mmCIF file with all atom_site columns, C-alpha atoms in Angstrom:
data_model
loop_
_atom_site.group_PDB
_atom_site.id
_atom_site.type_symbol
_atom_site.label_atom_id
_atom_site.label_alt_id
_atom_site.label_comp_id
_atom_site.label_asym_id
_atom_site.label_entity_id
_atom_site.label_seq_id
_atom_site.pdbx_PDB_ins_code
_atom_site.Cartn_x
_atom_site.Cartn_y
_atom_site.Cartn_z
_atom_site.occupancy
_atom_site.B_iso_or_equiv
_atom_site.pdbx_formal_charge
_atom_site.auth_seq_id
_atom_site.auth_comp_id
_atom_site.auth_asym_id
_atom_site.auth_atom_id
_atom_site.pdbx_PDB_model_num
ATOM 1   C CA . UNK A 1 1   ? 81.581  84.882  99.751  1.00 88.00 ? 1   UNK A CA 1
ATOM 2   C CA . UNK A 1 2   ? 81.755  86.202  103.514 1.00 93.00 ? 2   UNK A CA 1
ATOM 3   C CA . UNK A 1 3   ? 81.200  83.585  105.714 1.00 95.00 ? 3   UNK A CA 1
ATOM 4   C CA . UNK A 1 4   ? 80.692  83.602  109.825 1.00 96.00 ? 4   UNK A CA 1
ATOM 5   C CA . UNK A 1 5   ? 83.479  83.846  111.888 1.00 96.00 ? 5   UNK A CA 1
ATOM 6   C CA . UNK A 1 6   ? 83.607  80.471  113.592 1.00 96.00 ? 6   UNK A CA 1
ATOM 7   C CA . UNK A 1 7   ? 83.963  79.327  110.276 1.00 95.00 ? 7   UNK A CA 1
ATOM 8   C CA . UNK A 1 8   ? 87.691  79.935  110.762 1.00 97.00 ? 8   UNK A CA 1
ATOM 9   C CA . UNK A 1 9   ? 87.954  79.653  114.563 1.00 96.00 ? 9   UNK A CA 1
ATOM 10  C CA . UNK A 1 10  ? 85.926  76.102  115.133 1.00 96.00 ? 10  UNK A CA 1
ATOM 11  C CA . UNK A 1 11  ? 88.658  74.576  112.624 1.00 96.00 ? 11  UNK A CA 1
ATOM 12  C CA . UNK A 1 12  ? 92.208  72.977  114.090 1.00 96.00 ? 12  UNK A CA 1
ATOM 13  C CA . UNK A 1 13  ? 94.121  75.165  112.013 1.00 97.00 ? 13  UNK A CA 1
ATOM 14  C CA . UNK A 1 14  ? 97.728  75.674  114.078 1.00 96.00 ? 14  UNK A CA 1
ATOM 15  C CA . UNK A 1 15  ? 97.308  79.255  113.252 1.00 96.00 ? 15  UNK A CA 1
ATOM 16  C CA . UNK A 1 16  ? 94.919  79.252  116.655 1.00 97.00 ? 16  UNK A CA 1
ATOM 17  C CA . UNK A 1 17  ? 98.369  78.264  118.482 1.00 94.00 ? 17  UNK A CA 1
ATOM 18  C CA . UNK A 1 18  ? 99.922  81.390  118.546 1.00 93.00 ? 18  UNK A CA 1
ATOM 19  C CA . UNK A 1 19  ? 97.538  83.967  117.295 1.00 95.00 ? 19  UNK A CA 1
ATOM 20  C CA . UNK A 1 20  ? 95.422  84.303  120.747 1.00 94.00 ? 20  UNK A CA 1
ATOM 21  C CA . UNK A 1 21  ? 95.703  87.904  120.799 1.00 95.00 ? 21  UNK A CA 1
ATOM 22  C CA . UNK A 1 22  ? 94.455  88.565  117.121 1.00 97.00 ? 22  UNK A CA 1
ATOM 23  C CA . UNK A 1 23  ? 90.838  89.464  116.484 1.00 96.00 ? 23  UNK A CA 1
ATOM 24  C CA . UNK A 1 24  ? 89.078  87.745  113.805 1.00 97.00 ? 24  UNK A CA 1
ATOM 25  C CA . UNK A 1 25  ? 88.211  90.394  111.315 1.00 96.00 ? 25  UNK A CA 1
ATOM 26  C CA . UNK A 1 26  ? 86.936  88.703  108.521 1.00 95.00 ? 26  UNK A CA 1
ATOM 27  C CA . UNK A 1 27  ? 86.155  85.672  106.949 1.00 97.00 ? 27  UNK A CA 1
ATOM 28  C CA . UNK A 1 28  ? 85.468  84.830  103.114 1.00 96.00 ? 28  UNK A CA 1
ATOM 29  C CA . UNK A 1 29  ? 85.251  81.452  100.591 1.00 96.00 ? 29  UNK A CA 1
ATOM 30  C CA . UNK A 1 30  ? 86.595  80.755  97.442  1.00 96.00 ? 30  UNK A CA 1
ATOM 31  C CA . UNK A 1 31  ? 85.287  78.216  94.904  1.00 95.00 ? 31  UNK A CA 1
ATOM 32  C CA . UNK A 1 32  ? 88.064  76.178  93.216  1.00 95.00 ? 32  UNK A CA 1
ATOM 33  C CA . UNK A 1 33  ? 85.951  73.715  91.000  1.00 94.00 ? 33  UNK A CA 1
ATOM 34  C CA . UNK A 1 34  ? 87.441  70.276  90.560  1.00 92.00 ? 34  UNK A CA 1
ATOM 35  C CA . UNK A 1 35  ? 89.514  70.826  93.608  1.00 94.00 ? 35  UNK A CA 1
ATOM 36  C CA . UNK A 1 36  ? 90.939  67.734  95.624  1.00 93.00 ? 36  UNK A CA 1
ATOM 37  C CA . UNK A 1 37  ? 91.993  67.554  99.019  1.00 94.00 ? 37  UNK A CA 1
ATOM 38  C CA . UNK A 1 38  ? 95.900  67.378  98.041  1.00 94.00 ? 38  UNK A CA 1
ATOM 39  C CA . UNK A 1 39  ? 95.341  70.814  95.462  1.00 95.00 ? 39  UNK A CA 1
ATOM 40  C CA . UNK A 1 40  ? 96.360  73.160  98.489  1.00 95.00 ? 40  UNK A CA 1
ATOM 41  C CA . UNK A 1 41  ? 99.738  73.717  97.606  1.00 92.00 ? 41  UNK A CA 1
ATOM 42  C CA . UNK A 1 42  ? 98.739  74.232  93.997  1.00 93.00 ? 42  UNK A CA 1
ATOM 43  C CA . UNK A 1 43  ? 96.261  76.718  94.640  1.00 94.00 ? 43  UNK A CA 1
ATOM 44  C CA . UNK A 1 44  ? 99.190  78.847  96.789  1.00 91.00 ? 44  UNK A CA 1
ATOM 45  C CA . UNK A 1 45  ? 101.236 78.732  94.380  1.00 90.00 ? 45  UNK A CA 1
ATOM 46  C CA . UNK A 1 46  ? 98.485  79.919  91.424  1.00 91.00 ? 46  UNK A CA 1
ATOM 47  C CA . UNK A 1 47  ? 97.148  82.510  93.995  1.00 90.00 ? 47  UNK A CA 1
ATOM 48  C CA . UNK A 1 48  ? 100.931 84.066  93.884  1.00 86.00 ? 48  UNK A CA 1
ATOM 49  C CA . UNK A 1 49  ? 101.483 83.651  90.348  1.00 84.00 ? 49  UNK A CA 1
ATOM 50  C CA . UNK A 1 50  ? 98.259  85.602  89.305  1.00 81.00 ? 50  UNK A CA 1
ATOM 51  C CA . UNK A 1 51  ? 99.035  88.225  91.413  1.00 80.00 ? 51  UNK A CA 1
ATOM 52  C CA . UNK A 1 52  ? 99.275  91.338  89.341  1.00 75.00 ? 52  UNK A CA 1
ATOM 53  C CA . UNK A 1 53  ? 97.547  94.771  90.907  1.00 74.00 ? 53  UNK A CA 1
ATOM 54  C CA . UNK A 1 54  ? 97.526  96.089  86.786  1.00 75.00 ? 54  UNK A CA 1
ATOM 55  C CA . UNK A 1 55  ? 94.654  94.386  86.067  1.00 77.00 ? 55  UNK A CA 1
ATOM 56  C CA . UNK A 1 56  ? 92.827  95.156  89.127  1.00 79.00 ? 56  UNK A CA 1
ATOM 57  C CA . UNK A 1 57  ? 89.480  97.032  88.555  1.00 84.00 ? 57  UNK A CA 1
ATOM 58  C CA . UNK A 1 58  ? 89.891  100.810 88.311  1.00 91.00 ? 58  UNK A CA 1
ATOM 59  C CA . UNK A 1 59  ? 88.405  101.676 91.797  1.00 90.00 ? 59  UNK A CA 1
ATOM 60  C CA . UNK A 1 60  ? 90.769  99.205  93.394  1.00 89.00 ? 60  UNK A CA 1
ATOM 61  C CA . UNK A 1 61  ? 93.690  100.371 92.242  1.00 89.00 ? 61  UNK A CA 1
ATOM 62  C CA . UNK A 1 62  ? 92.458  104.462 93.060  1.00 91.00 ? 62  UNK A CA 1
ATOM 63  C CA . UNK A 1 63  ? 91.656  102.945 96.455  1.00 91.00 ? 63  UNK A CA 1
ATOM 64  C CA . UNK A 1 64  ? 95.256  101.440 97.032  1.00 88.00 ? 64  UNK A CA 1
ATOM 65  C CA . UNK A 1 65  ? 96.737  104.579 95.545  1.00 91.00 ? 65  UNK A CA 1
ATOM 66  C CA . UNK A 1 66  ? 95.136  106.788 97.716  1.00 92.00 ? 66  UNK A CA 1
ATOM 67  C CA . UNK A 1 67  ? 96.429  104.107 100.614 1.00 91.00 ? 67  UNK A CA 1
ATOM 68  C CA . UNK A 1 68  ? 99.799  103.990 99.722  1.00 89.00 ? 68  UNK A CA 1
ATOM 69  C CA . UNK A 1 69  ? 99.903  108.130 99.251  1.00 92.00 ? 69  UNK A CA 1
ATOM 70  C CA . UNK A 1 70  ? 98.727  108.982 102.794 1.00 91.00 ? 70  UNK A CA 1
ATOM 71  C CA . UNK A 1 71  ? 101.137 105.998 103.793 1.00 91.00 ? 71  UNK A CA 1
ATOM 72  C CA . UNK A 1 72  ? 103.898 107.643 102.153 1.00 92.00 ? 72  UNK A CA 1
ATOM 73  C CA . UNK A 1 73  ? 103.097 111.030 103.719 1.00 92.00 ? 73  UNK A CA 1
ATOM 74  C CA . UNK A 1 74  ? 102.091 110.218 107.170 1.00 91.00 ? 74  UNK A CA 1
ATOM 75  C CA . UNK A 1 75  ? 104.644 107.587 107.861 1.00 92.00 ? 75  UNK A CA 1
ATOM 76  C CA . UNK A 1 76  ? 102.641 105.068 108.043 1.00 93.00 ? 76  UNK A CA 1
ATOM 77  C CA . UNK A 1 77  ? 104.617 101.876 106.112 1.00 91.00 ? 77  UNK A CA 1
ATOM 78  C CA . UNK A 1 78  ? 108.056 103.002 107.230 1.00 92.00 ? 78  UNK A CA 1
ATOM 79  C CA . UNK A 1 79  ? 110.343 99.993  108.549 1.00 90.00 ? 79  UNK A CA 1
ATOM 80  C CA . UNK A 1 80  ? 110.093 101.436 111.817 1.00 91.00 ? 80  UNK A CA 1
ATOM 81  C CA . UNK A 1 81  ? 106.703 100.765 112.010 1.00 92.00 ? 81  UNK A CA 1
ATOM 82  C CA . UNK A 1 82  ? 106.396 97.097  110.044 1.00 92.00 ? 82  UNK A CA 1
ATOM 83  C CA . UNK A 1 83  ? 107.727 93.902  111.205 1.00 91.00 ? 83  UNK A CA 1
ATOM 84  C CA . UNK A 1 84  ? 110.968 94.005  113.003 1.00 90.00 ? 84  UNK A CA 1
ATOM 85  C CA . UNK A 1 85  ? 110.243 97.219  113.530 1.00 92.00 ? 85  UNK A CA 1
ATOM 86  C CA . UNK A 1 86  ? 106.877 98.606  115.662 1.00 93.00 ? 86  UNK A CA 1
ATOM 87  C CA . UNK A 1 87  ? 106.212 94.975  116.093 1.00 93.00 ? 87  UNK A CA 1
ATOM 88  C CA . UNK A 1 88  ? 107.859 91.464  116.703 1.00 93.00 ? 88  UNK A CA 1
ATOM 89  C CA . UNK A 1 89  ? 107.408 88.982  113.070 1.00 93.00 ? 89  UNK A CA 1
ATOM 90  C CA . UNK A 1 90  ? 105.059 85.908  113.889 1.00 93.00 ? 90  UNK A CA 1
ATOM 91  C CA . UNK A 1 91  ? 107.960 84.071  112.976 1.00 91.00 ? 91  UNK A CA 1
ATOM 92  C CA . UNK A 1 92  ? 109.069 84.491  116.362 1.00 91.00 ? 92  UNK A CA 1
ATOM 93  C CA . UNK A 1 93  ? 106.682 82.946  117.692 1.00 90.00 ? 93  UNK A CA 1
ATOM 94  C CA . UNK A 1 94  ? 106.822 79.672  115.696 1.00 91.00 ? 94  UNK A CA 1
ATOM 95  C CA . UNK A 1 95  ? 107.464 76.031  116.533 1.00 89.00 ? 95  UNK A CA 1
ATOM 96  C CA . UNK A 1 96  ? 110.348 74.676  114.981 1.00 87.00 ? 96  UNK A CA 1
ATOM 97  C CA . UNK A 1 97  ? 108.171 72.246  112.487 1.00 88.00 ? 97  UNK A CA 1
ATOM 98  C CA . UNK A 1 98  ? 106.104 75.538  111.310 1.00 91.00 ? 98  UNK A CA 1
ATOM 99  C CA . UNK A 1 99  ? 109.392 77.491  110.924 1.00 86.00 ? 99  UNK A CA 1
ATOM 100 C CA . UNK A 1 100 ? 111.103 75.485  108.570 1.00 86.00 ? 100 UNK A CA 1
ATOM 101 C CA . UNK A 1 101 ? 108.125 75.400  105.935 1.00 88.00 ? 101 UNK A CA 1
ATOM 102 C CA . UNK A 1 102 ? 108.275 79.155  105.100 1.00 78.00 ? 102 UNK A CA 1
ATOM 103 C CA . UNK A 1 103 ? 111.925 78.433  103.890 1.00 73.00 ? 103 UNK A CA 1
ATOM 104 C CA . UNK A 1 104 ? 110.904 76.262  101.469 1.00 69.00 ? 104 UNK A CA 1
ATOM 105 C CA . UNK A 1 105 ? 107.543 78.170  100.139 1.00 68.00 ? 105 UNK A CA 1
ATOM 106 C CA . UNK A 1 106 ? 107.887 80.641  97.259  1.00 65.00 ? 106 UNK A CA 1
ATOM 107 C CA . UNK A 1 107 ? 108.399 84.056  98.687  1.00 67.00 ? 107 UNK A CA 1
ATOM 108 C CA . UNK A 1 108 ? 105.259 86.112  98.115  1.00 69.00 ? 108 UNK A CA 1
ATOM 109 C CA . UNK A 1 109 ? 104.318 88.930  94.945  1.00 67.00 ? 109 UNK A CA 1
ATOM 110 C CA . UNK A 1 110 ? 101.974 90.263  97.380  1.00 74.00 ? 110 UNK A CA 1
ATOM 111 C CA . UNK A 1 111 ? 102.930 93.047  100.091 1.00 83.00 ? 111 UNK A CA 1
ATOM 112 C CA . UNK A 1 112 ? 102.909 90.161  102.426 1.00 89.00 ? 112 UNK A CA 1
ATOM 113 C CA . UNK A 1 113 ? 105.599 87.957  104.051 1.00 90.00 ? 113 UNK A CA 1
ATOM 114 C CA . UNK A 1 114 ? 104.912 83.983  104.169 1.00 91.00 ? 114 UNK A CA 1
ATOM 115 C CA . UNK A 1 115 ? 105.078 82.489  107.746 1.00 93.00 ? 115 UNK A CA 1
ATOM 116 C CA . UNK A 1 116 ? 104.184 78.922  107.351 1.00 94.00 ? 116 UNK A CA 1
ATOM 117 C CA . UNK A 1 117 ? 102.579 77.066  104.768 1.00 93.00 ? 117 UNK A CA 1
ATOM 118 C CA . UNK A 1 118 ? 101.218 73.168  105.525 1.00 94.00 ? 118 UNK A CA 1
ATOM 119 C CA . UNK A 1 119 ? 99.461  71.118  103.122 1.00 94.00 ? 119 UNK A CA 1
ATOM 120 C CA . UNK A 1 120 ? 96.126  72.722  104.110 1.00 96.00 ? 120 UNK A CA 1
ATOM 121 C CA . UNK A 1 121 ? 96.906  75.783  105.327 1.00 96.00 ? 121 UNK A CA 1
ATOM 122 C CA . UNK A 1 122 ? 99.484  78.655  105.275 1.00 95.00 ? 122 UNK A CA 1
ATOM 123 C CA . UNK A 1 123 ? 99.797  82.030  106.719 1.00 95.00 ? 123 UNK A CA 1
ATOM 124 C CA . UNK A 1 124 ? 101.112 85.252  105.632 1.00 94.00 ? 124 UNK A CA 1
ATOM 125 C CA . UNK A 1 125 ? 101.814 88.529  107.901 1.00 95.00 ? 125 UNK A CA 1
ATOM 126 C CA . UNK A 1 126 ? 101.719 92.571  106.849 1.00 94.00 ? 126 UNK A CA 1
ATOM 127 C CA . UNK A 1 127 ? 102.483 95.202  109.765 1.00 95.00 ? 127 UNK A CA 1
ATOM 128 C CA . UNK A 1 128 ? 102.367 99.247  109.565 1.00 95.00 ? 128 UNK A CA 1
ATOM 129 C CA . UNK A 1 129 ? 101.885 101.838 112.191 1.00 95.00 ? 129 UNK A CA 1
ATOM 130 C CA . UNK A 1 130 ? 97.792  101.491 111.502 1.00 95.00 ? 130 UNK A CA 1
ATOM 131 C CA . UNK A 1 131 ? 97.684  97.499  112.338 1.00 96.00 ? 131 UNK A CA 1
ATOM 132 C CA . UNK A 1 132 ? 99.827  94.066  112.640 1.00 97.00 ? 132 UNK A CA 1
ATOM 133 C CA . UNK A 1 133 ? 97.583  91.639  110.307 1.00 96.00 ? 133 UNK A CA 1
ATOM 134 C CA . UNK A 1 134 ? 97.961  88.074  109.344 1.00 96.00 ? 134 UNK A CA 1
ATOM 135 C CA . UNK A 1 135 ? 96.207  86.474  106.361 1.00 96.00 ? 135 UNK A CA 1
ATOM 136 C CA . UNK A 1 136 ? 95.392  82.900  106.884 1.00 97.00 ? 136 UNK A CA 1
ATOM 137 C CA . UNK A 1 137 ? 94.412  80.374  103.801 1.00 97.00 ? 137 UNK A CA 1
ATOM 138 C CA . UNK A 1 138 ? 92.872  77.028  104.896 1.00 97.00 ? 138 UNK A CA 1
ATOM 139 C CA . UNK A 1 139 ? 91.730  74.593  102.455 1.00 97.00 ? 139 UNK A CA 1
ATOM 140 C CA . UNK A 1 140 ? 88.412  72.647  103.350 1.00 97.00 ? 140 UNK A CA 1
ATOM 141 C CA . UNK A 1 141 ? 86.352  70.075  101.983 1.00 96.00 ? 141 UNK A CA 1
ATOM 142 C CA . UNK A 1 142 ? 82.766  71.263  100.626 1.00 93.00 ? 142 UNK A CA 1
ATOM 143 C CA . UNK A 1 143 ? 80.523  68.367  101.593 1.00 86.00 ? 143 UNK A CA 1
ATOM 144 C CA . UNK A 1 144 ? 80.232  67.771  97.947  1.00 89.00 ? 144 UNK A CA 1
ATOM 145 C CA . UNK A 1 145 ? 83.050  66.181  97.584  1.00 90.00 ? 145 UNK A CA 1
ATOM 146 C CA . UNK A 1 146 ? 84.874  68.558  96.383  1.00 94.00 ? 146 UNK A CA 1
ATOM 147 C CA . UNK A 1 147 ? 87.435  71.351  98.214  1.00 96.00 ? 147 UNK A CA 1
ATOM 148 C CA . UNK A 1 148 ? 87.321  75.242  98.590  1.00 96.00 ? 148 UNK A CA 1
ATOM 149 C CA . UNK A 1 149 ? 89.628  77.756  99.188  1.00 97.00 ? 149 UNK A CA 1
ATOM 150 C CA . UNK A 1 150 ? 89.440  79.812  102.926 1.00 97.00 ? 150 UNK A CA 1
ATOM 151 C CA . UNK A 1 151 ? 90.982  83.161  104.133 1.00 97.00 ? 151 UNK A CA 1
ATOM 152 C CA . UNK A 1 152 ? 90.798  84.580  107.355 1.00 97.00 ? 152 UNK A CA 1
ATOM 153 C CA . UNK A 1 153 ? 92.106  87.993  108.360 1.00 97.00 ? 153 UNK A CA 1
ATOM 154 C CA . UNK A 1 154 ? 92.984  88.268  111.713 1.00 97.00 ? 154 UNK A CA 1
ATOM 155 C CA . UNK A 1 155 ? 94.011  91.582  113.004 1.00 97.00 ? 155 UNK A CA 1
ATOM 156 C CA . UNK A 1 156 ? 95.762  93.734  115.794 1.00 96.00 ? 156 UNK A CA 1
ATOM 157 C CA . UNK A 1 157 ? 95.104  97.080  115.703 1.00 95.00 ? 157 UNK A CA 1
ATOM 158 C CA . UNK A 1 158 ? 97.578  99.612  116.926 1.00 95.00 ? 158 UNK A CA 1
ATOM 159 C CA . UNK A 1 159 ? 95.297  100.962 119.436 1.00 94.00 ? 159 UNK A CA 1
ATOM 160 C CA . UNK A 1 160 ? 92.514  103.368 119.375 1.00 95.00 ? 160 UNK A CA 1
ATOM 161 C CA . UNK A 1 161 ? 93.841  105.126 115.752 1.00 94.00 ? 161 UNK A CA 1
ATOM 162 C CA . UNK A 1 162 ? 94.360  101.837 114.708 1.00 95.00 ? 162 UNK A CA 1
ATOM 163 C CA . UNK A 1 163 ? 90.663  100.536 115.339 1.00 95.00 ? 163 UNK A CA 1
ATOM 164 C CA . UNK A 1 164 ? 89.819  103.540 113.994 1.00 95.00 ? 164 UNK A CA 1
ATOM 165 C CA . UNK A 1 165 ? 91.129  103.120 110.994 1.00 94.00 ? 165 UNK A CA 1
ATOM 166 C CA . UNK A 1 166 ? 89.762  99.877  110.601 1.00 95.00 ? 166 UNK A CA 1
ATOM 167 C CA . UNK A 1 167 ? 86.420  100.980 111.487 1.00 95.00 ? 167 UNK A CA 1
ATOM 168 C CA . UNK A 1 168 ? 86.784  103.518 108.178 1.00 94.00 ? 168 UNK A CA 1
ATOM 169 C CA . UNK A 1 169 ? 88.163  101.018 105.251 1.00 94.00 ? 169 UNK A CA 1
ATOM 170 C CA . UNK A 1 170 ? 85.444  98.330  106.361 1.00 94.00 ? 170 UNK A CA 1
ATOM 171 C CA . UNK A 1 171 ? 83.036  99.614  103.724 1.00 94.00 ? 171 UNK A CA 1
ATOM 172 C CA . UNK A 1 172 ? 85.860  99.748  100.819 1.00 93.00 ? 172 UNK A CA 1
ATOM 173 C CA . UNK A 1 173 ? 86.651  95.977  101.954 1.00 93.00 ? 173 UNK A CA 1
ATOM 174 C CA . UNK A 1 174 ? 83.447  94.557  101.907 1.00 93.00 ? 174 UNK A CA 1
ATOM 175 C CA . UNK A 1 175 ? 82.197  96.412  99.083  1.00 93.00 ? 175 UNK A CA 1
ATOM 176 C CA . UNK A 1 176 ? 84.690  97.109  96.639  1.00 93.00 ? 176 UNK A CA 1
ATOM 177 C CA . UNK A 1 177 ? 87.950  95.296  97.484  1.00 92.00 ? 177 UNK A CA 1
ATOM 178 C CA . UNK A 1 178 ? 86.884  91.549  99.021  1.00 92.00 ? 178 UNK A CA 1
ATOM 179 C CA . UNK A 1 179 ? 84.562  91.192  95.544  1.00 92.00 ? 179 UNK A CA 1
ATOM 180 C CA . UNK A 1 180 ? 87.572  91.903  93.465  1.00 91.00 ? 180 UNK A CA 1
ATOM 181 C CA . UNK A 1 181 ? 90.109  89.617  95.382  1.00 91.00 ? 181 UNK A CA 1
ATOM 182 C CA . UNK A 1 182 ? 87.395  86.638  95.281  1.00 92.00 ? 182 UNK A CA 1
ATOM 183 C CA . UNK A 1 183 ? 87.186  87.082  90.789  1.00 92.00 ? 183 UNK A CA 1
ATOM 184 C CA . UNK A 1 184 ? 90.677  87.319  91.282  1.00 91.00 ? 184 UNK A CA 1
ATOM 185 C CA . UNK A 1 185 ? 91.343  84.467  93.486  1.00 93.00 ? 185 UNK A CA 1
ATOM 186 C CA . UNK A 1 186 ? 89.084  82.008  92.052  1.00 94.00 ? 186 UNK A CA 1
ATOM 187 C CA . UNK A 1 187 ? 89.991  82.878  88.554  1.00 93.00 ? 187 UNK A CA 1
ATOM 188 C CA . UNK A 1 188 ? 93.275  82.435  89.471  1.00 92.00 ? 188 UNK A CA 1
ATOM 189 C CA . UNK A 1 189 ? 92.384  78.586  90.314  1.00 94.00 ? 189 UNK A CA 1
ATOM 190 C CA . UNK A 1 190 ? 91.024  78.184  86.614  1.00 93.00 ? 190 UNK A CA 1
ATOM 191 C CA . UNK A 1 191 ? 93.351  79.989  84.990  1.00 90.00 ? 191 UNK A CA 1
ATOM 192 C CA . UNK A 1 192 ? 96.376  78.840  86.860  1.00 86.00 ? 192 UNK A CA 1
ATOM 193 C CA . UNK A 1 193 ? 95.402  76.340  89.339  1.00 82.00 ? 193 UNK A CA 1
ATOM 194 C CA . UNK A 1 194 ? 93.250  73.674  87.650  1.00 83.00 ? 194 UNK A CA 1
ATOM 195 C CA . UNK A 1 195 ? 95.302  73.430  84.566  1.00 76.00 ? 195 UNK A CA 1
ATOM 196 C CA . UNK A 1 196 ? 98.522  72.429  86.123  1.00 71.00 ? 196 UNK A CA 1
ATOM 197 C CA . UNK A 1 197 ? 96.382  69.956  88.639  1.00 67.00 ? 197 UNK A CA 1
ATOM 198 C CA . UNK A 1 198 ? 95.782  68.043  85.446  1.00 61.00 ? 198 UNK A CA 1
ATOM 199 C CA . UNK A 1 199 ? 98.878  68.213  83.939  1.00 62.00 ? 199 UNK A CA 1
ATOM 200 C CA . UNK A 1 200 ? 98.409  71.282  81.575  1.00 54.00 ? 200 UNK A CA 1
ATOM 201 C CA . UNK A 1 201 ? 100.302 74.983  81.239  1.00 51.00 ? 201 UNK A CA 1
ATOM 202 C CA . UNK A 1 202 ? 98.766  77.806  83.030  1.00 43.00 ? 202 UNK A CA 1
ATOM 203 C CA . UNK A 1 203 ? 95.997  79.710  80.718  1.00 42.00 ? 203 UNK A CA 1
ATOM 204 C CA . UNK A 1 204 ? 96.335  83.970  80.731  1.00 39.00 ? 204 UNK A CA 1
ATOM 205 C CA . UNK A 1 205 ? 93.532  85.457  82.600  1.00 38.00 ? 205 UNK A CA 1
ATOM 206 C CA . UNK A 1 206 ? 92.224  88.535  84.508  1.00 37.00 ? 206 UNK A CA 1
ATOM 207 C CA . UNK A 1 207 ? 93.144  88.910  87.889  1.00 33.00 ? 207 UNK A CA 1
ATOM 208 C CA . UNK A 1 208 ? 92.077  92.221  91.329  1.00 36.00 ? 208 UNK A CA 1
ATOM 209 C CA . UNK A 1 209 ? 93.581  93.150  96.038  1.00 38.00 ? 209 UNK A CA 1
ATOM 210 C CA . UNK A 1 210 ? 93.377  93.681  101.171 1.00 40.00 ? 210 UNK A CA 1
ATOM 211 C CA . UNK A 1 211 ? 94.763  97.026  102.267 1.00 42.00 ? 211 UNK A CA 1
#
């Protein structure tokens, strides 16, 4: 479910520390039923072991395709232009607390690359000549006592071809890609998640994923 930007921004996430010249682009929810306030780490580590763009729906995958073709041809995810590259990693930027937590997280099966990751909250960073974006999970209580799952995308675009090209995909992220990626996510908590909260293996289940 979308939710309002100061959802994310009236939080004390540490994210806010160094992110200052990031734009908010989106923010969504994630049920994770039976959650508890320590289940953060558990529902990382489910989120990355459902990951599996094969058993996206159909239109997701034709819309990535299509991505990752005009990428290929127009230069647009060459190392020149990721991180390291166009652009300096958020790792940089980093106190030395934050810094040492991505070296013990379990590297990512998303196109992503991990940056922190607390007990409540974690960040991951993708760059290409279009846009430097970082994908922030935050885990918050409900008010019914129970916890939900929170990703904010923050974004800076590579100037006015990068807004631009944000401006176009906004339609195919609200209305085709963000509904996929919350069945995946929160499917990923019951199929992966919530079992090995209580103790139990991780069930098989369907998974679907942000350009």
């Amino acid at each position: 479910m979308r939710i309002p930007k100061a959802a994310h921004t009236a939080r004390p996430w540490r994210i806010h520390e160094f992110t200052q010249d990031f734009r908010v682009e989106d923010v969504w929810s994630f049920r994770a039923p039976d959650a508890g306030p320590d289940d953060f780490p558990v529902m990382a580590e489910a989120l990355k072991t459902a990951y599996d763009t094969r058993k996206d729906p159909a239109a997701v995958r034709f819309l990535f395709a299509v991505r990752w073709k005009l990428g290929a041809l127009l230069g647009w995810d060459t190392p020149r232009a990721g991180l390291g590259g166009r652009v300096v990693s958020l790792c940089d930027r980093l106190p030395r607390d934050l810094a040492r937590t991505a070296i013990d997280a379990a590297p990512c099966t998303d196109p992503f690359t991990e940056v922190y990751q607390l007990d409540n909250e974690a960040a991951r960073e993708l760059a290409n000549k279009t846009v430097h974006t970082v994908m922030h999970l935050g885990w918050v209580p409900t008010g019914d006592g129970g916890y939900a799952l929170r990703m904010a995308a923050l974004v800076k675009a590579n100037g006015r071809f990068g807004r631009l090209y944000m401006a176009v995909i906004a339609p195919f992220r609200y209305l085709i890609v963000y509904p996929a990626l919350t069945r995946r996510w929160e499917r990923a908590w019951l199929d992966h998640g919530r079992p090995r909260r209580h103790g139990g293996g991780a069930a098989g289940g369907d998974t679907a994923g942000p350009a």
